[in-house]
Amino acid sequence: MSSEKKNEVILIIKKIMKKISEDVVIQKQMPILDLPKIGYDNTVWSNEKRMLTIGDKKIEVSPDSVKKIPTFAQYLVMANAVKKLLDEDMESTIRGMYYATLSNVGDEKNKQKFWNNQDNSDDAIKAVELLTGIPREEFSVTSKPKGMISGPIKLRVGGDIIDCNLGSRSTSQLIPTNIGDVQIEDVKADFVMVVEKDTVLSNIRKSGFIQKYNAILMTGSGEPDRATRIMVKKLNESWNKPVVVFADADPWGLGIALRYKIGSESLSYDSDRLVTPNAQVLGMMFSDIYEYNIPEVARLTATDEDINRANDMKKKPWLQDKKWQKELNLFLNKKEKCELDAFFKHGFKYLAETYLPQKLRQIGLI
Amino acid sequence: MYLKSLNPASSVLKKDEQKPPINTQQTAKMDKHKIIYNKKAESEFFVDNSALAGFTGERILYMAVRELIENALDSCELFSILPSIKISLKTFDQSNDLWVLDCEDNGTGISSDKLPVAVCSFLTSAKYMEKQQRGLFGVGLKMVAAFSTKDTDFPIKVWSKSMEESDEYYYELRTDIGTNKPIVLLKKQVNKSESHIDGPSGFRIRVVLRARLVPITKNKIYDYVTQTSIVNPYAFITFETDDGMFSFDRRTSIMPTPAKEILPHPSDMDLQTLKKAISKHSGQKITLPKILCYSFQKLSYEKAKEIISNSDLDFDLKDTKISFSEHDLIKIVNICKKTKFQNPNTDHLSPIGQGILTIGMMSEYTIVSNKNIETTSSDNNKRDAMMVNEAKKLNHDKEDKNFSKTETSNIGASKPNFSVRVLQPVLTAYTSRTGIINNRPTIIETGLAYGGDINSFKLYRFANKIPLLYDEGSDVAREVVSEVEINKLGITKKQAKEQFSTNKESKRDRVIEVLPIHIFFHICSTKIPYKTAGKESIASEGELKSYMKSCLSELYRKLSTQIRKELKLKEAENKMKLYKHYLPFIVGAITDSLGIKNSNLDDSFSSLIEKHLTKKPPTGVGDDDNVVNNSEPPHSGFVPKSSLSLSNKAVDLEKKKKLTISKNFKDIGDKSIKNTELNKTLSNSSSNSNASFVVSDKPKEKERRHKNDKKIKNSKKN
C-alpha cells in the first residue's frame, strides 16, 4: 500500500482524536462521533445506481450515557490500533485486530471484557471505516481470503505476477484480500462466471469449461468477501467482461447471487466499490428444477425460514420484474429447493457440459 | 402390650430367686454373684449423668448461664412482669478455674419455706404441667447447685423476695447429693438496708463453679444472651463478664400472652393419664363420662358417653363408685386413639408474636468482637479471608466513628474489644403457621430481617423461645433454607451471586448465604421434636418441614420487592462505575494516537462525564418520591395498621421515634409504595397465616448509633 494512502489514514485518525481532545479540554463539551447508521433500516434501493445504498440516518456515539461509553471507547481504541498498525507498516486480519485490542475492563468485582466477541471488534473496524471514509483494505486490515479465481487472467500482487490460467484445469487461486496491493494485469477471457460454492467451481473447472469457452471462473465460497466482489466489479466495469452468476435454487442462494448484483445491507455504505449492477443472475432458477428434471430425491423441502425469506424477497424493488416474480411464486407453490450439485445426479459432466452452456446460449454469451 | 412388657420382667425376677438355693454353701461366690438393688438419689443420678441435662465438660458455664436466664424469664412471664435480669459471669480464682455466676431477676421469687428445695432438690418444680415453658423438668437450677457443691466448698448464696411474702430472705445452701436434700447453712431475713433485691419481688442466686471457659463456649454464651435478647425484646438484660458490661435495652413493654395450663387432648390419652384423671376425682361423686369430660379438652359429655359405650364396658354409667381395672381402662384409651377429635387448642403455647419478634428483629442487639473477626480471617482459607476482610473494613469504619465519640480508653488495649451493637435492618417480615406435629399443636413462627446494618447471612433457631446454638447442620431449619428456591426472592442465583456477593469467587453452595439476611425460626410446642437428647437441633417430624418451607417461601416473596429494587439500583450503580474503567481506554487511545500527553485530558474528561451522568439519573426515582410524600404521611403507608398500633403501645417513646419518624424521606417514600401494595395483598391472604411487613427506616445520623453502641468498661480497675 502506498505510503501516501497510509499517511492519509494516519492523519484522519489524528484529526479525529484531536477534535475529541479539544472538545473535552477546551470547549468542555461532550465529544460526539457522527456515523451513518448501518443496517436494514438505513439501506435504500437506488433505482438510478441499481444497487443498495446507505440512507441519511446517522448515529451519534458519545460518552454521555453509561450505555454508550463502552462503544465510544471501543471505536477510539480500534482507531488507535489501526494507526499503530500503519505506523509499524504491518498488515492484519480483522481477527488480528480483535486480538490486538483484547483486554478486560473493570476491577475484581465488576469485570467484563472489552469485546464480547469478534463481532464487536468487527463493528468497531466498520466504524473506523465510516469515520475515516476509507475502506479497511486500504488501511491494511483484511479478512481471511476465501474467494477463488481460475482462468485467463493475470494479477499483480505486490511485485509478483500471478497467472490464474496456469494449471487452471486442476487448481484455482485464492483471491488476495489485501486488494490495495492487487492489480489486474491482463484479462484474456470473454466473460466471467461466478458460482456460489467452490465444490461446484472445481467440478466445472475440471471439465475444461475454462478452455472451451474462454471464461474466468470465480466463487466467493458462499457469502462473498469484499475482495471477491471488488474483483468481479473491476472485471465487469474496468475490463468490460460480462458477468454471470449461478447459485443454488433456494432463497439463500439467490441472496448470495444478489450480493454481487445489488449489494448488501450491512455493507451498503460501500456499495459503490463492491456492487456489479450489470451482473446477470442466470441460475439456478426454481423453474430449472422441473425443466431439467431434477429427480425428486435430489430436491429439498423448503423450511419456514425459506418461505419467509421468499415472501420478503417478492416485495423487494429489485425483484419486481415478471421473471423473478414468476420464479418466486413457483417456489412458494412447490416449496421445493435444489442445489447446483443436484445436477450431478444426471452425471458428473452434466452441469458443465449441458446445463451451463444451455443457459449461456440463451443469453447469447456463447 | 401391658402383658408383654410384664413378662420379661417377671422372668428376670424368677431367675434371681432361684439363685440363692443353688449356691448356699459358697458364700463368697454367692456375694460375687448377688445383684444388689440400690435406690439412687435423684441428685446423685443427675450428677452422674449430667450429660442428660446438657452439663458436659466445656458446656458447664454455658448451661449454667442458660438455666439461670431461662428460670428468670419464666418466673417473670408467669405473672407478666417485665423482666429485668442482671447476670454476671466473672473469674473468681483463675488458678483453680473458679467462676462466680450471679443472676438476679425481678420475677415472682420463691417463698422462703420452699426455697431450699426449689434450689437444691432435683425433680422439684412448679412447672409440671401441660403448657409451654422454657424449663420443664426441675433439673437446671439444681444442676447448677449440685455442680457448685460438688466442685467447690463455697455455699450457694440466694436472696429471694417472693410475691406472697414481702420480706427478703437470704440463704446459704449446699446440696446433699447423696440424698437429694438441701443443706441450709444459713437462713436469715434481710433488713431493708442490706437488701439485694430492689423491686417488689425477685430472686437472686450467686454460685461458684469450677469450669474451663474455652473461646468457643464463651462465644456461645454471648450468642445465647444475644439471641435471647432478640426474642425477648421486652426484657432488660445486663450481662457482666470479664470483657465488660453488656446491656440489652428493653425495646417494648408488651409481653407475649403467658401460656395457660390446659387439659390433655384425648387423642394423647394413655393408661397413665386416664388413671391420674380418675384418681383426681375419686373422692367426688361423679360418673366416668363426667370425669373424662372434666379431665380432657375437646371432649363433651355426650362424646365421653359415646366413647365409653363404644368400649363395651359392662357397668352402669350412672354409678359413681366403680373401681376400674386397667383392662377396662385400656379399652377406653384404645377407643380414644381411634376417635376423631377437634384439633387441640393452643392456649398453652406462648408464641413470641408478630409485634414482639418484629421489634426484636428491627433492633438486633448483638455482642460483637474485633478479635473474633481477626482470628477468623487468619484461620480461614484465602477465599473466605477476602470476605472477612471486607466485613472487617466495614466494622472498622463503624468502630472508628465510635471511638472518636465515646471513650478512648479501649484503643490500644491488646484484649479483644467486645461491644454491643444494635443492628437495624432495612426491612423485616413475619409469618406463622399452626399445625399438629408430634401429636401436639405446634406454632411455627418465622421472621426475616434484611439489609441495613445486617451484612451477612445468619440463621437463628429457637424452640419455645430458647435459642438453639449447637448442631445447626443437622437441624431441619438448615434443610428448609437449602430447599426453598432463591427465585422466590424474585432474583436468580446468578444475580444474587453477582450483585449481592461480597466475593464473587466464593463457592458456597447455598446462594441464599450471600445475601444480608437473618432468618428466624421459632417453634413452640409442648413436645418439640428434638433430634438428640442434647436438645440442640430439631428433627423434620411430620409436616413440620413443609410448614417451615411454606413460611420461608412467604417471607421470601415479601422480601422480593425490596430485593428487586436493590438489584436494580446495584446494577445501575455498577454500570455507573464502569465508565471509570473505560475512561483510561479512551484517554489512552487519544494520547497514544496524538503522541502528546495532555495531563488535563483525564481530569477534564472524568469531570465532564460525571457531570453529565449525574444530571440524568438512570431511574426516575425523584418523581416517585414526590408523589408519595405529597399524598401520604411518611409512615402510615408502610406499617400495617395492626402492627402500627401495636408499636405505638409497645415501643417506648424514644425508641418509637427512632423506628417511625422518618429521617430519610427518600428511602421511606420508595418503600411505602411497595408496601402499600403489599398490604393490599396481605389483607387478602388467607386467615390462618398471619403475616405482616414492617419497614424500619435506618437512622442516618451517626449519633443515634453511638448512643446505642455500648462500649465496654473494663471491670477490673487495674
mmCIF file of C-alpha atoms in Angstrom, chain B residues 189-506:
data_model
loop_
_atom_site.group_PDB
_atom_site.id
_atom_site.type_symbol
_atom_site.label_atom_id
_atom_site.label_comp_id
_atom_site.label_asym_id
_atom_site.label_seq_id
_atom_site.Cartn_x
_atom_site.Cartn_y
_atom_site.Cartn_z
ATOM 1 C CA GLN B 189 -34.404 -12.275 106.946
ATOM 2 C CA VAL B 190 -32.682 -9.388 105.256
ATOM 3 C CA ASN B 191 -33.088 -5.849 106.506
ATOM 4 C CA LYS B 192 -34.188 -3.255 104.040
ATOM 5 C CA SER B 193 -30.778 -1.614 104.326
ATOM 6 C CA GLU B 194 -28.926 -4.747 103.245
ATOM 7 C CA SER B 195 -31.424 -5.686 100.563
ATOM 8 C CA HIS B 196 -30.090 -7.298 97.431
ATOM 9 C CA ILE B 197 -33.389 -7.090 95.585
ATOM 10 C CA ASP B 198 -34.689 -3.707 94.578
ATOM 11 C CA GLY B 199 -38.155 -4.463 93.242
ATOM 12 C CA PRO B 200 -41.280 -5.737 94.949
ATOM 13 C CA SER B 201 -40.200 -9.296 94.277
ATOM 14 C CA GLY B 202 -37.275 -11.118 92.842
ATOM 15 C CA PHE B 203 -34.737 -13.824 93.080
ATOM 16 C CA ARG B 204 -31.008 -13.698 93.119
ATOM 17 C CA ILE B 205 -28.517 -16.513 93.161
ATOM 18 C CA ARG B 206 -24.752 -16.456 93.341
ATOM 19 C CA VAL B 207 -22.790 -19.652 92.844
ATOM 20 C CA VAL B 208 -19.166 -20.512 92.430
ATOM 21 C CA LEU B 209 -18.470 -23.030 89.696
ATOM 22 C CA ARG B 210 -15.358 -24.788 88.568
ATOM 23 C CA ALA B 211 -15.001 -24.830 84.825
ATOM 24 C CA ARG B 212 -12.743 -24.019 81.929
ATOM 25 C CA LEU B 213 -14.057 -21.441 79.564
ATOM 26 C CA VAL B 214 -12.778 -22.079 76.063
ATOM 27 C CA PRO B 215 -13.280 -19.320 73.492
ATOM 28 C CA ILE B 216 -15.886 -21.333 71.582
ATOM 29 C CA THR B 217 -18.024 -21.734 74.673
ATOM 30 C CA LYS B 218 -17.545 -18.107 75.537
ATOM 31 C CA ASN B 219 -18.843 -17.134 72.116
ATOM 32 C CA LYS B 220 -21.763 -19.478 72.568
ATOM 33 C CA ILE B 221 -22.607 -17.814 75.868
ATOM 34 C CA TYR B 222 -22.508 -14.418 74.178
ATOM 35 C CA ASP B 223 -24.606 -15.750 71.313
ATOM 36 C CA TYR B 224 -27.054 -17.161 73.782
ATOM 37 C CA VAL B 225 -27.564 -13.867 75.565
ATOM 38 C CA THR B 226 -27.713 -12.004 72.271
ATOM 39 C CA GLN B 227 -30.317 -14.273 70.791
ATOM 40 C CA THR B 228 -32.330 -14.365 73.980
ATOM 41 C CA SER B 229 -32.491 -10.612 73.796
ATOM 42 C CA ILE B 230 -33.759 -10.746 70.205
ATOM 43 C CA VAL B 231 -36.773 -12.895 71.047
ATOM 44 C CA ASN B 232 -37.342 -11.208 74.395
ATOM 45 C CA PRO B 233 -37.117 -7.537 73.462
ATOM 46 C CA TYR B 234 -39.336 -6.776 76.444
ATOM 47 C CA ALA B 235 -36.574 -7.920 78.784
ATOM 48 C CA PHE B 236 -33.892 -5.625 80.062
ATOM 49 C CA ILE B 237 -30.773 -7.697 80.396
ATOM 50 C CA THR B 238 -27.371 -6.713 81.599
ATOM 51 C CA PHE B 239 -24.577 -9.178 81.286
ATOM 52 C CA GLU B 240 -21.322 -8.536 83.021
ATOM 53 C CA THR B 241 -18.224 -10.531 82.155
ATOM 54 C CA ASP B 242 -14.506 -10.120 82.343
ATOM 55 C CA ASP B 243 -14.823 -8.448 78.951
ATOM 56 C CA GLY B 244 -17.027 -5.778 80.399
ATOM 57 C CA MET B 245 -20.656 -4.931 80.750
ATOM 58 C CA PHE B 246 -23.164 -5.649 78.034
ATOM 59 C CA SER B 247 -26.518 -4.071 78.227
ATOM 60 C CA PHE B 248 -29.567 -5.087 76.227
ATOM 61 C CA ASP B 249 -32.215 -2.433 76.369
ATOM 62 C CA ARG B 250 -35.889 -3.076 76.735
ATOM 63 C CA ARG B 251 -37.424 -2.172 73.409
ATOM 64 C CA THR B 252 -41.050 -2.787 74.153
ATOM 65 C CA SER B 253 -43.280 -3.061 77.168
ATOM 66 C CA ILE B 254 -45.562 -5.589 75.543
ATOM 67 C CA MET B 255 -45.133 -9.171 76.597
ATOM 68 C CA PRO B 256 -46.457 -12.269 74.914
ATOM 69 C CA THR B 257 -49.640 -13.625 76.423
ATOM 70 C CA PRO B 258 -48.496 -16.088 79.071
ATOM 71 C CA ALA B 259 -49.161 -19.694 78.307
ATOM 72 C CA LYS B 260 -52.129 -21.220 80.120
ATOM 73 C CA GLU B 261 -52.234 -24.637 81.576
ATOM 74 C CA ILE B 262 -54.559 -26.838 79.582
ATOM 75 C CA LEU B 263 -56.137 -30.233 79.897
ATOM 76 C CA PRO B 264 -54.575 -33.039 77.887
ATOM 77 C CA HIS B 265 -56.057 -33.826 74.499
ATOM 78 C CA PRO B 266 -57.990 -37.134 74.382
ATOM 79 C CA SER B 267 -56.026 -38.454 71.420
ATOM 80 C CA ASP B 268 -52.980 -38.186 73.669
ATOM 81 C CA MET B 269 -54.653 -40.252 76.377
ATOM 82 C CA ASP B 270 -52.864 -43.252 77.764
ATOM 83 C CA LEU B 271 -53.427 -45.511 80.747
ATOM 84 C CA GLN B 272 -51.386 -43.293 82.991
ATOM 85 C CA THR B 273 -53.195 -40.040 82.200
ATOM 86 C CA LEU B 274 -56.532 -41.752 82.496
ATOM 87 C CA LYS B 275 -55.732 -43.287 85.857
ATOM 88 C CA LYS B 276 -54.444 -39.952 87.074
ATOM 89 C CA ALA B 277 -57.644 -38.251 85.971
ATOM 90 C CA ILE B 278 -59.825 -40.812 87.722
ATOM 91 C CA SER B 279 -57.870 -40.745 90.950
ATOM 92 C CA LYS B 280 -58.010 -36.954 90.978
ATOM 93 C CA HIS B 281 -61.792 -37.110 91.023
ATOM 94 C CA SER B 282 -62.071 -40.241 93.160
ATOM 95 C CA GLY B 283 -63.465 -38.539 96.252
ATOM 96 C CA GLN B 284 -66.098 -36.652 94.337
ATOM 97 C CA LYS B 285 -69.262 -38.396 93.347
ATOM 98 C CA ILE B 286 -69.125 -38.035 89.632
ATOM 99 C CA THR B 287 -69.539 -40.503 86.837
ATOM 100 C CA LEU B 288 -66.858 -41.669 84.495
ATOM 101 C CA PRO B 289 -68.095 -39.683 81.472
ATOM 102 C CA LYS B 290 -68.034 -36.542 83.603
ATOM 103 C CA ILE B 291 -64.503 -37.337 84.740
ATOM 104 C CA LEU B 292 -63.403 -37.677 81.142
ATOM 105 C CA CYS B 293 -65.160 -34.524 80.188
ATOM 106 C CA TYR B 294 -63.508 -32.592 83.052
ATOM 107 C CA SER B 295 -60.072 -34.038 82.512
ATOM 108 C CA PHE B 296 -59.595 -33.750 78.787
ATOM 109 C CA GLN B 297 -60.096 -30.935 76.346
ATOM 110 C CA LYS B 298 -62.365 -31.103 73.306
ATOM 111 C CA LEU B 299 -64.366 -33.849 74.962
ATOM 112 C CA SER B 300 -68.028 -33.116 75.609
ATOM 113 C CA TYR B 301 -70.160 -35.116 77.977
ATOM 114 C CA GLU B 302 -72.002 -36.638 75.038
ATOM 115 C CA LYS B 303 -68.813 -37.622 73.353
ATOM 116 C CA ALA B 304 -67.479 -39.106 76.582
ATOM 117 C CA LYS B 305 -70.593 -41.218 76.938
ATOM 118 C CA GLU B 306 -70.287 -42.332 73.367
ATOM 119 C CA ILE B 307 -66.693 -43.361 73.893
ATOM 120 C CA ILE B 308 -67.497 -45.357 76.992
ATOM 121 C CA SER B 309 -70.405 -47.103 75.357
ATOM 122 C CA ASN B 310 -68.207 -47.902 72.365
ATOM 123 C CA SER B 311 -65.629 -49.521 74.597
ATOM 124 C CA ASP B 312 -68.057 -52.309 75.640
ATOM 125 C CA LEU B 313 -67.676 -51.781 79.348
ATOM 126 C CA ASP B 314 -70.210 -53.629 81.373
ATOM 127 C CA PHE B 315 -71.333 -51.250 84.084
ATOM 128 C CA ASP B 316 -73.856 -48.604 84.835
ATOM 129 C CA LEU B 317 -72.777 -45.256 83.594
ATOM 130 C CA LYS B 318 -74.511 -43.508 86.436
ATOM 131 C CA ASP B 319 -72.670 -45.429 89.091
ATOM 132 C CA THR B 320 -70.070 -43.220 90.727
ATOM 133 C CA LYS B 321 -68.434 -45.842 92.896
ATOM 134 C CA ILE B 322 -66.976 -48.259 90.434
ATOM 135 C CA SER B 323 -63.339 -49.156 90.653
ATOM 136 C CA PHE B 324 -61.945 -49.742 87.223
ATOM 137 C CA SER B 325 -59.447 -52.370 86.311
ATOM 138 C CA GLU B 326 -56.612 -51.493 83.964
ATOM 139 C CA HIS B 327 -58.102 -53.934 81.469
ATOM 140 C CA ASP B 328 -61.253 -51.846 81.379
ATOM 141 C CA LEU B 329 -59.469 -48.561 81.144
ATOM 142 C CA ILE B 330 -57.193 -49.600 78.298
ATOM 143 C CA LYS B 331 -60.348 -50.184 76.247
ATOM 144 C CA ILE B 332 -61.272 -46.547 76.685
ATOM 145 C CA VAL B 333 -57.783 -45.497 75.713
ATOM 146 C CA ASN B 334 -57.969 -47.654 72.605
ATOM 147 C CA ILE B 335 -61.283 -46.131 71.570
ATOM 148 C CA CYS B 336 -59.909 -42.633 72.112
ATOM 149 C CA LYS B 337 -56.958 -43.379 69.878
ATOM 150 C CA LYS B 338 -59.405 -44.320 67.111
ATOM 151 C CA THR B 339 -61.825 -41.462 67.618
ATOM 152 C CA LYS B 340 -61.532 -38.200 65.771
ATOM 153 C CA PHE B 341 -61.479 -35.118 67.940
ATOM 154 C CA GLN B 342 -61.256 -31.440 67.220
ATOM 155 C CA ASN B 343 -57.746 -30.139 66.931
ATOM 156 C CA PRO B 344 -56.250 -29.323 70.289
ATOM 157 C CA ASN B 345 -56.281 -25.662 71.246
ATOM 158 C CA THR B 346 -53.142 -23.644 71.539
ATOM 159 C CA ASP B 347 -53.781 -21.692 74.727
ATOM 160 C CA HIS B 348 -50.930 -23.485 76.383
ATOM 161 C CA LEU B 349 -48.499 -22.089 73.842
ATOM 162 C CA SER B 350 -46.947 -18.684 74.042
ATOM 163 C CA PRO B 351 -45.544 -17.672 70.695
ATOM 164 C CA ILE B 352 -43.375 -14.586 70.531
ATOM 165 C CA GLY B 353 -45.901 -12.921 68.286
ATOM 166 C CA GLN B 354 -45.542 -10.718 65.291
ATOM 167 C CA GLY B 355 -45.254 -7.432 67.136
ATOM 168 C CA ILE B 356 -42.611 -8.554 69.574
ATOM 169 C CA LEU B 357 -40.479 -10.517 67.151
ATOM 170 C CA THR B 358 -40.594 -7.618 64.719
ATOM 171 C CA ILE B 359 -39.362 -5.258 67.409
ATOM 172 C CA GLY B 360 -36.624 -7.729 68.277
ATOM 173 C CA MET B 361 -35.558 -8.013 64.671
ATOM 174 C CA MET B 362 -35.716 -4.302 63.981
ATOM 175 C CA SER B 363 -33.085 -3.572 66.567
ATOM 176 C CA GLU B 364 -30.951 -6.605 66.985
ATOM 177 C CA TYR B 365 -28.668 -6.218 69.969
ATOM 178 C CA THR B 366 -25.562 -8.156 69.204
ATOM 179 C CA ILE B 367 -22.300 -8.654 71.020
ATOM 180 C CA VAL B 368 -19.507 -8.163 68.549
ATOM 181 C CA SER B 369 -15.811 -8.500 68.985
ATOM 182 C CA ASN B 370 -12.958 -7.215 66.904
ATOM 183 C CA LYS B 371 -10.657 -10.026 67.749
ATOM 184 C CA ASN B 372 -13.173 -12.520 66.596
ATOM 185 C CA ILE B 373 -13.019 -11.093 63.141
ATOM 186 C CA GLU B 374 -9.265 -11.069 63.049
ATOM 187 C CA THR B 375 -8.834 -14.636 64.160
ATOM 188 C CA THR B 376 -11.310 -15.953 61.686
ATOM 189 C CA SER B 377 -9.567 -14.193 58.864
ATOM 190 C CA SER B 378 -6.299 -15.888 59.681
ATOM 191 C CA ASP B 379 -7.886 -19.260 60.240
ATOM 192 C CA ASN B 380 -9.946 -19.351 57.136
ATOM 193 C CA ASN B 381 -8.592 -20.015 53.732
ATOM 194 C CA LYS B 382 -7.861 -17.243 51.331
ATOM 195 C CA ARG B 383 -11.194 -17.341 49.609
ATOM 196 C CA ASP B 384 -13.089 -16.558 52.757
ATOM 197 C CA ALA B 385 -10.471 -14.228 54.035
ATOM 198 C CA MET B 386 -11.435 -11.716 51.440
ATOM 199 C CA MET B 387 -14.987 -11.709 52.617
ATOM 200 C CA VAL B 388 -13.957 -11.317 56.174
ATOM 201 C CA ASN B 389 -11.637 -8.509 55.316
ATOM 202 C CA GLU B 390 -14.485 -6.790 53.664
ATOM 203 C CA ALA B 391 -16.525 -7.217 56.792
ATOM 204 C CA LYS B 392 -13.646 -6.092 58.895
ATOM 205 C CA LYS B 393 -13.305 -2.985 56.885
ATOM 206 C CA LEU B 394 -16.953 -2.298 57.358
ATOM 207 C CA ASN B 395 -16.675 -2.883 61.057
ATOM 208 C CA HIS B 396 -13.676 -0.700 61.352
ATOM 209 C CA ASP B 397 -15.451 2.110 59.654
ATOM 210 C CA LYS B 398 -18.189 1.938 62.183
ATOM 211 C CA GLU B 399 -15.965 1.282 65.153
ATOM 212 C CA ASP B 400 -13.661 4.111 64.316
ATOM 213 C CA LYS B 401 -16.506 6.523 64.483
ATOM 214 C CA ASN B 402 -17.485 5.060 67.815
ATOM 215 C CA PHE B 403 -14.072 5.527 69.221
ATOM 216 C CA SER B 404 -13.916 9.097 68.246
ATOM 217 C CA LYS B 405 -17.040 9.981 70.146
ATOM 218 C CA THR B 406 -17.058 7.562 73.029
ATOM 219 C CA GLU B 407 -14.373 6.641 75.476
ATOM 220 C CA THR B 408 -10.982 6.202 74.021
ATOM 221 C CA SER B 409 -9.624 4.116 76.864
ATOM 222 C CA ASN B 410 -10.030 0.883 74.951
ATOM 223 C CA ILE B 411 -7.934 1.883 72.000
ATOM 224 C CA GLY B 412 -4.639 0.144 72.055
ATOM 225 C CA ALA B 413 -5.759 -2.475 74.535
ATOM 226 C CA SER B 414 -4.443 -5.799 73.349
ATOM 227 C CA LYS B 415 -7.522 -7.524 74.719
ATOM 228 C CA PRO B 416 -10.265 -8.161 72.219
ATOM 229 C CA ASN B 417 -12.878 -5.485 72.283
ATOM 230 C CA PHE B 418 -16.391 -6.630 72.805
ATOM 231 C CA SER B 419 -19.262 -4.300 72.486
ATOM 232 C CA VAL B 420 -22.972 -4.350 71.937
ATOM 233 C CA ARG B 421 -24.045 -3.145 68.542
ATOM 234 C CA VAL B 422 -27.596 -2.570 67.509
ATOM 235 C CA LEU B 423 -28.256 -3.889 64.049
ATOM 236 C CA GLN B 424 -31.087 -2.189 62.278
ATOM 237 C CA PRO B 425 -32.279 -3.878 59.142
ATOM 238 C CA VAL B 426 -33.944 -2.120 56.267
ATOM 239 C CA LEU B 427 -36.872 -4.429 56.320
ATOM 240 C CA THR B 428 -38.392 -7.176 58.418
ATOM 241 C CA ALA B 429 -41.125 -9.637 57.678
ATOM 242 C CA TYR B 430 -43.003 -12.141 59.784
ATOM 243 C CA THR B 431 -45.253 -15.074 59.169
ATOM 244 C CA SER B 432 -46.531 -18.014 61.166
ATOM 245 C CA ARG B 433 -48.359 -21.326 60.847
ATOM 246 C CA THR B 434 -50.159 -23.548 63.305
ATOM 247 C CA GLY B 435 -50.308 -27.266 62.898
ATOM 248 C CA ILE B 436 -50.217 -30.581 64.676
ATOM 249 C CA ILE B 437 -46.770 -32.076 64.958
ATOM 250 C CA ASN B 438 -45.781 -34.916 67.229
ATOM 251 C CA ASN B 439 -49.465 -35.118 68.223
ATOM 252 C CA ARG B 440 -49.199 -31.686 69.773
ATOM 253 C CA PRO B 441 -50.348 -28.366 68.476
ATOM 254 C CA THR B 442 -47.305 -26.536 67.267
ATOM 255 C CA ILE B 443 -46.851 -22.933 66.268
ATOM 256 C CA ILE B 444 -44.145 -22.129 63.771
ATOM 257 C CA GLU B 445 -43.077 -18.525 63.663
ATOM 258 C CA THR B 446 -40.644 -17.225 61.139
ATOM 259 C CA GLY B 447 -39.093 -13.878 60.699
ATOM 260 C CA LEU B 448 -36.676 -12.270 58.366
ATOM 261 C CA ALA B 449 -34.531 -9.188 58.717
ATOM 262 C CA TYR B 450 -32.794 -7.826 55.687
ATOM 263 C CA GLY B 451 -30.190 -5.269 54.818
ATOM 264 C CA GLY B 452 -29.254 -2.156 56.714
ATOM 265 C CA ASP B 453 -26.718 -2.947 59.380
ATOM 266 C CA ILE B 454 -27.032 -6.620 58.615
ATOM 267 C CA ASN B 455 -24.226 -7.542 56.305
ATOM 268 C CA SER B 456 -24.201 -11.302 56.247
ATOM 269 C CA PHE B 457 -26.395 -14.334 56.338
ATOM 270 C CA LYS B 458 -27.368 -15.895 59.619
ATOM 271 C CA LEU B 459 -29.870 -18.499 60.661
ATOM 272 C CA TYR B 460 -31.467 -18.224 64.096
ATOM 273 C CA ARG B 461 -33.287 -21.157 65.607
ATOM 274 C CA PHE B 462 -35.486 -21.033 68.657
ATOM 275 C CA ALA B 463 -37.572 -23.639 70.398
ATOM 276 C CA ASN B 464 -40.026 -22.350 72.982
ATOM 277 C CA LYS B 465 -38.098 -19.058 72.968
ATOM 278 C CA ILE B 466 -34.833 -20.804 73.789
ATOM 279 C CA PRO B 467 -32.052 -20.180 71.293
ATOM 280 C CA LEU B 468 -30.604 -23.323 69.758
ATOM 281 C CA LEU B 469 -26.925 -22.785 69.193
ATOM 282 C CA TYR B 470 -25.358 -26.161 68.518
ATOM 283 C CA ASP B 471 -25.811 -28.707 65.704
ATOM 284 C CA GLU B 472 -27.151 -26.224 63.193
ATOM 285 C CA GLY B 473 -26.052 -28.503 60.381
ATOM 286 C CA SER B 474 -28.453 -31.252 61.303
ATOM 287 C CA ASP B 475 -31.402 -29.022 62.087
ATOM 288 C CA VAL B 476 -34.497 -29.098 59.951
ATOM 289 C CA ALA B 477 -34.204 -25.317 59.549
ATOM 290 C CA ARG B 478 -30.967 -25.859 57.652
ATOM 291 C CA GLU B 479 -32.680 -28.188 55.229
ATOM 292 C CA VAL B 480 -35.539 -25.756 54.825
ATOM 293 C CA VAL B 481 -33.171 -22.932 53.976
ATOM 294 C CA SER B 482 -31.376 -25.134 51.463
ATOM 295 C CA GLU B 483 -34.529 -26.359 49.837
ATOM 296 C CA VAL B 484 -36.522 -23.181 49.367
ATOM 297 C CA GLU B 485 -35.531 -21.824 46.000
ATOM 298 C CA ILE B 486 -33.974 -18.408 45.938
ATOM 299 C CA ASN B 487 -36.049 -17.418 42.939
ATOM 300 C CA LYS B 488 -38.923 -16.853 45.361
ATOM 301 C CA LEU B 489 -36.998 -13.685 46.113
ATOM 302 C CA GLY B 490 -37.547 -12.576 42.571
ATOM 303 C CA ILE B 491 -33.918 -12.908 41.582
ATOM 304 C CA THR B 492 -31.886 -15.639 40.001
ATOM 305 C CA LYS B 493 -28.958 -17.422 41.578
ATOM 306 C CA LYS B 494 -26.676 -15.677 39.147
ATOM 307 C CA GLN B 495 -27.950 -12.243 40.050
ATOM 308 C CA ALA B 496 -27.665 -12.991 43.731
ATOM 309 C CA LYS B 497 -24.087 -14.086 43.314
ATOM 310 C CA GLU B 498 -23.100 -11.252 41.046
ATOM 311 C CA GLN B 499 -24.828 -8.377 42.726
ATOM 312 C CA PHE B 500 -25.002 -9.306 46.387
ATOM 313 C CA SER B 501 -21.978 -11.447 46.987
ATOM 314 C CA THR B 502 -19.120 -9.665 48.632
ATOM 315 C CA ASN B 503 -16.774 -12.113 46.997
ATOM 316 C CA LYS B 504 -17.501 -13.448 43.555
ATOM 317 C CA GLU B 505 -15.134 -16.368 43.840
ATOM 318 C CA SER B 506 -16.963 -17.706 46.854
#
